[in-house]
PDB file of C-alpha atoms in Angstrom:
ATOM      1  CA  MET A   1      -0.218   0.256   0.008  1.00  0.00           C
ATOM      2  CA  PHE A   2       2.925   2.485   0.388  1.00  0.00           C
ATOM      3  CA  ASN A   3       5.718   0.970  -1.035  1.00  0.00           C
ATOM      4  CA  ARG A   4       6.851  -0.619   2.164  1.00  0.00           C
ATOM      5  CA  LYS A   5       8.866  -3.041  -0.264  1.00  0.00           C
ATOM      6  CA  ALA A   6      11.818  -0.566  -1.735  1.00  0.00           C
ATOM      7  CA  LYS A   7      14.559  -1.787  -3.248  1.00  0.00           C
ATOM      8  CA  SER A   8      16.686   0.391  -1.946  1.00  0.00           C
ATOM      9  CA  THR A   9      19.859  -1.871  -0.325  1.00  0.00           C
ATOM     10  CA  ILE A  10      22.035  -0.343   2.696  1.00  0.00           C
ATOM     11  CA  ASP A  11      25.316   1.220   0.732  1.00  0.00           C
ATOM     12  CA  SER A  12      27.073   2.843   4.185  1.00  0.00           C
ATOM     13  CA  LEU A  13      27.858   2.157   7.169  1.00  0.00           C
ATOM     14  CA  ILE A  14      28.858   4.593  10.495  1.00  0.00           C
ATOM     15  CA  GLY A  15      29.888   2.402  12.357  1.00  0.00           C
ATOM     16  CA  SER A  16      29.487   2.201  16.309  1.00  0.00           C
ATOM     17  CA  SER A  17      32.962   3.649  17.536  1.00  0.00           C
ATOM     18  CA  THR A  18      32.651   6.302  15.338  1.00  0.00           C
ATOM     19  CA  THR A  19      31.869   9.752  16.046  1.00  0.00           C
ATOM     20  CA  ILE A  20      31.344  12.325  12.962  1.00  0.00           C
ATOM     21  CA  GLN A  21      30.904  16.235  14.167  1.00  0.00           C
ATOM     22  CA  GLY A  22      28.951  17.905  10.999  1.00  0.00           C
ATOM     23  CA  ASP A  23      26.160  17.225   7.900  1.00  0.00           C
ATOM     24  CA  VAL A  24      26.326  13.873   6.821  1.00  0.00           C
ATOM     25  CA  HIS A  25      24.734  14.153   2.825  1.00  0.00           C
ATOM     26  CA  PHE A  26      23.983  10.697   1.748  1.00  0.00           C
ATOM     27  CA  LYS A  27      22.707   8.367  -1.798  1.00  0.00           C
ATOM     28  CA  GLY A  28      20.754   5.265  -1.333  1.00  0.00           C
ATOM     29  CA  GLY A  29      20.633   3.458   2.005  1.00  0.00           C
ATOM     30  CA  LEU A  30      22.701   4.751   5.128  1.00  0.00           C
ATOM     31  CA  ARG A  31      23.119   2.796   8.728  1.00  0.00           C
ATOM     32  CA  ILE A  32      24.008   4.808  11.885  1.00  0.00           C
ATOM     33  CA  ASP A  33      24.707   3.059  14.021  1.00  0.00           C
ATOM     34  CA  GLY A  34      27.382   5.037  15.651  1.00  0.00           C
ATOM     35  CA  ASN A  35      26.611   9.303  16.516  1.00  0.00           C
ATOM     36  CA  VAL A  36      26.093  11.902  14.265  1.00  0.00           C
ATOM     37  CA  LYS A  37      26.518  15.869  15.483  1.00  0.00           C
ATOM     38  CA  GLY A  38      24.820  17.698  12.315  1.00  0.00           C
ATOM     39  CA  ASN A  39      22.198  17.070   9.756  1.00  0.00           C
ATOM     40  CA  VAL A  40      22.196  13.588   8.158  1.00  0.00           C
ATOM     41  CA  LEU A  41      20.308  14.660   5.248  1.00  0.00           C
ATOM     42  CA  ALA A  42      19.283  12.343   1.971  1.00  0.00           C
ATOM     43  CA  GLU A  43      19.232  13.207  -1.862  1.00  0.00           C
ATOM     44  CA  ALA A  44      16.216  15.648  -2.435  1.00  0.00           C
ATOM     45  CA  GLY A  45      14.092  13.541  -5.246  1.00  0.00           C
ATOM     46  CA  GLU A  46      16.234   9.881  -5.041  1.00  0.00           C
ATOM     47  CA  THR A  47      14.825   6.766  -3.417  1.00  0.00           C
ATOM     48  CA  SER A  48      16.454   6.318   0.202  1.00  0.00           C
ATOM     49  CA  VAL A  49      17.193   4.654   3.241  1.00  0.00           C
ATOM     50  CA  LEU A  50      17.981   5.824   6.895  1.00  0.00           C
ATOM     51  CA  VAL A  51      18.091   3.358   9.571  1.00  0.00           C
ATOM     52  CA  ILE A  52      19.076   4.768  12.629  1.00  0.00           C
ATOM     53  CA  SER A  53      20.014   1.619  15.208  1.00  0.00           C
ATOM     54  CA  GLU A  54      19.402   1.084  19.091  1.00  0.00           C
ATOM     55  CA  SER A  55      22.629   1.949  19.380  1.00  0.00           C
ATOM     56  CA  ALA A  56      22.365   5.214  17.987  1.00  0.00           C
ATOM     57  CA  LYS A  57      22.064   9.077  17.807  1.00  0.00           C
ATOM     58  CA  VAL A  58      21.852  12.035  16.118  1.00  0.00           C
ATOM     59  CA  GLU A  59      21.840  15.251  17.213  1.00  0.00           C
ATOM     60  CA  GLY A  60      20.448  17.780  14.143  1.00  0.00           C
ATOM     61  CA  ASP A  61      17.738  16.709  11.312  1.00  0.00           C
ATOM     62  CA  VAL A  62      17.139  14.227   9.476  1.00  0.00           C
ATOM     63  CA  ARG A  63      15.738  14.366   5.449  1.00  0.00           C
ATOM     64  CA  VAL A  64      15.064  10.710   4.272  1.00  0.00           C
ATOM     65  CA  ALA A  65      12.501   9.208   2.071  1.00  0.00           C
ATOM     66  CA  HIS A  66      12.271   6.043   4.230  1.00  0.00           C
ATOM     67  CA  LEU A  67      13.683   6.076   7.896  1.00  0.00           C
ATOM     68  CA  VAL A  68      13.391   2.948  10.261  1.00  0.00           C
ATOM     69  CA  VAL A  69      14.502   4.672  14.183  1.00  0.00           C
ATOM     70  CA  ASN A  70      14.760   2.450  16.822  1.00  0.00           C
ATOM     71  CA  GLY A  71      18.026   4.818  18.532  1.00  0.00           C
ATOM     72  CA  GLU A  72      17.637   8.503  19.463  1.00  0.00           C
ATOM     73  CA  ILE A  73      17.324  11.995  16.917  1.00  0.00           C
ATOM     74  CA  ARG A  74      17.448  15.538  18.734  1.00  0.00           C
ATOM     75  CA  GLY A  75      16.633  17.694  15.867  1.00  0.00           C
ATOM     76  CA  ASN A  76      13.321  17.539  13.591  1.00  0.00           C
ATOM     77  CA  VAL A  77      12.358  15.098  10.894  1.00  0.00           C
ATOM     78  CA  TYR A  78      11.384  15.254   7.370  1.00  0.00           C
ATOM     79  CA  SER A  79      10.056  11.871   6.387  1.00  0.00           C
ATOM     80  CA  ALA A  80       8.972  12.187   2.622  1.00  0.00           C
ATOM     81  CA  GLU A  81       7.764   8.793   1.935  1.00  0.00           C
ATOM     82  CA  LEU A  82       7.877   5.758   5.617  1.00  0.00           C
ATOM     83  CA  LEU A  83       8.691   6.754   8.670  1.00  0.00           C
ATOM     84  CA  GLU A  84       8.601   3.759  11.173  1.00  0.00           C
ATOM     85  CA  LEU A  85       9.419   4.337  14.643  1.00  0.00           C
ATOM     86  CA  GLN A  86      11.076   0.838  16.470  1.00  0.00           C
ATOM     87  CA  PRO A  87      10.017   0.614  20.181  1.00  0.00           C
ATOM     88  CA  LYS A  88      13.001   2.175  21.486  1.00  0.00           C
ATOM     89  CA  ALA A  89      12.560   5.055  18.709  1.00  0.00           C
ATOM     90  CA  ARG A  90      13.307   8.364  20.748  1.00  0.00           C
ATOM     91  CA  ILE A  91      12.766  11.534  18.496  1.00  0.00           C
ATOM     92  CA  THR A  92      12.858  15.300  20.432  1.00  0.00           C
ATOM     93  CA  GLY A  93      11.924  17.565  17.371  1.00  0.00           C
ATOM     94  CA  ASP A  94       9.020  18.273  14.845  1.00  0.00           C
ATOM     95  CA  VAL A  95       8.379  15.159  13.149  1.00  0.00           C
ATOM     96  CA  ASN A  96       6.943  16.045   9.051  1.00  0.00           C
ATOM     97  CA  TYR A  97       5.472  12.175   7.484  1.00  0.00           C
ATOM     98  CA  LYS A  98       3.868  10.942   4.565  1.00  0.00           C
ATOM     99  CA  ALA A  99       3.053   7.231   6.031  1.00  0.00           C
ATOM    100  CA  LEU A 100       4.118   5.908   9.940  1.00  0.00           C
ATOM    101  CA  GLU A 101       4.250   2.906  11.389  1.00  0.00           C
ATOM    102  CA  MET A 102       4.796   3.607  15.412  1.00  0.00           C
ATOM    103  CA  HIS A 103       5.456   0.723  17.749  1.00  0.00           C
ATOM    104  CA  SER A 104       4.589   0.417  21.538  1.00  0.00           C
ATOM    105  CA  GLY A 105       7.262   1.767  23.617  1.00  0.00           C
ATOM    106  CA  ALA A 106       8.399   4.583  20.645  1.00  0.00           C
ATOM    107  CA  LEU A 107       8.670   8.193  22.119  1.00  0.00           C
ATOM    108  CA  VAL A 108       8.080  11.465  20.421  1.00  0.00           C
ATOM    109  CA  SER A 109       8.708  14.671  22.133  1.00  0.00           C
ATOM    110  CA  GLY A 110       7.111  17.190  19.813  1.00  0.00           C
ATOM    111  CA  LYS A 111       5.037  17.639  16.811  1.00  0.00           C
ATOM    112  CA  LEU A 112       3.422  15.165  14.588  1.00  0.00           C
ATOM    113  CA  THR A 113       2.947  16.423  11.325  1.00  0.00           C
ATOM    114  CA  HIS A 114       0.633  14.173   8.527  1.00  0.00           C
ATOM    115  CA  GLU A 115       2.242  16.417   5.024  1.00  0.00           C
ATOM    116  CA  LEU A 116       0.466  14.983   1.873  1.00  0.00           C
ATOM    117  CA  ASN A 117       2.747  15.489  -1.550  1.00  0.00           C
ATOM    118  CA  ALA A 118       0.781  18.281  -3.690  1.00  0.00           C
ATOM    119  CA  ALA A 119       0.942  15.834  -7.098  1.00  0.00           C
ATOM    120  CA  GLU A 120      -1.690  13.073  -4.842  1.00  0.00           C
ATOM    121  CA  PRO A 121      -4.999  13.469  -5.925  1.00  0.00           C
ATOM    122  CA  VAL A 122      -7.495  14.940  -4.400  1.00  0.00           C
ATOM    123  CA  LEU A 123     -11.097  12.760  -3.475  1.00  0.00           C
ATOM    124  CA  LYS A 124     -13.891  14.574  -5.001  1.00  0.00           C
ATOM    125  CA  LEU A 125     -17.806  13.529  -4.761  1.00  0.00           C
ATOM    126  CA  ALA A 126     -19.618  11.308  -7.179  1.00  0.00           C
ATOM    127  CA  MET A 127     -22.547  13.793  -6.242  1.00  0.00           C
ATOM    128  CA  SER A 128     -20.330  17.053  -7.285  1.00  0.00           C
ATOM    129  CA  GLN A 129     -19.740  15.831 -11.001  1.00  0.00           C
ATOM    130  CA  SER A 130     -23.445  15.273 -11.508  1.00  0.00           C
ATOM    131  CA  ALA A 131     -24.862  18.665 -13.136  1.00  0.00           C
TER     132      ALA A 131
END
């Protein structure tokens, strides 16, 4: 229904013993097991997957098509397609999403905003088309 099974793979890994200070820009798939002090940004208009594991922490904004969170994000989140919040997910910041899957135990401290793409068709009532 939401094209959950995207054909994207994880191309890059930020290991658990790694800390990055500064913005991270990527294409395709990225898994974060370590710490990022900066924004994590997928290339706009491209298929992208970001996995933030249980041991990971991101201090900055996150912009990606498909986001899977089981760690911590301190910043605003923008998911253009699907946002999956697993049981140990912790987000402190506002969350903008198209589709949301939230497991029991996940926590969001901020505003949840459902964003629809402008290109999606608007439903019309059948009665409004008859003259």
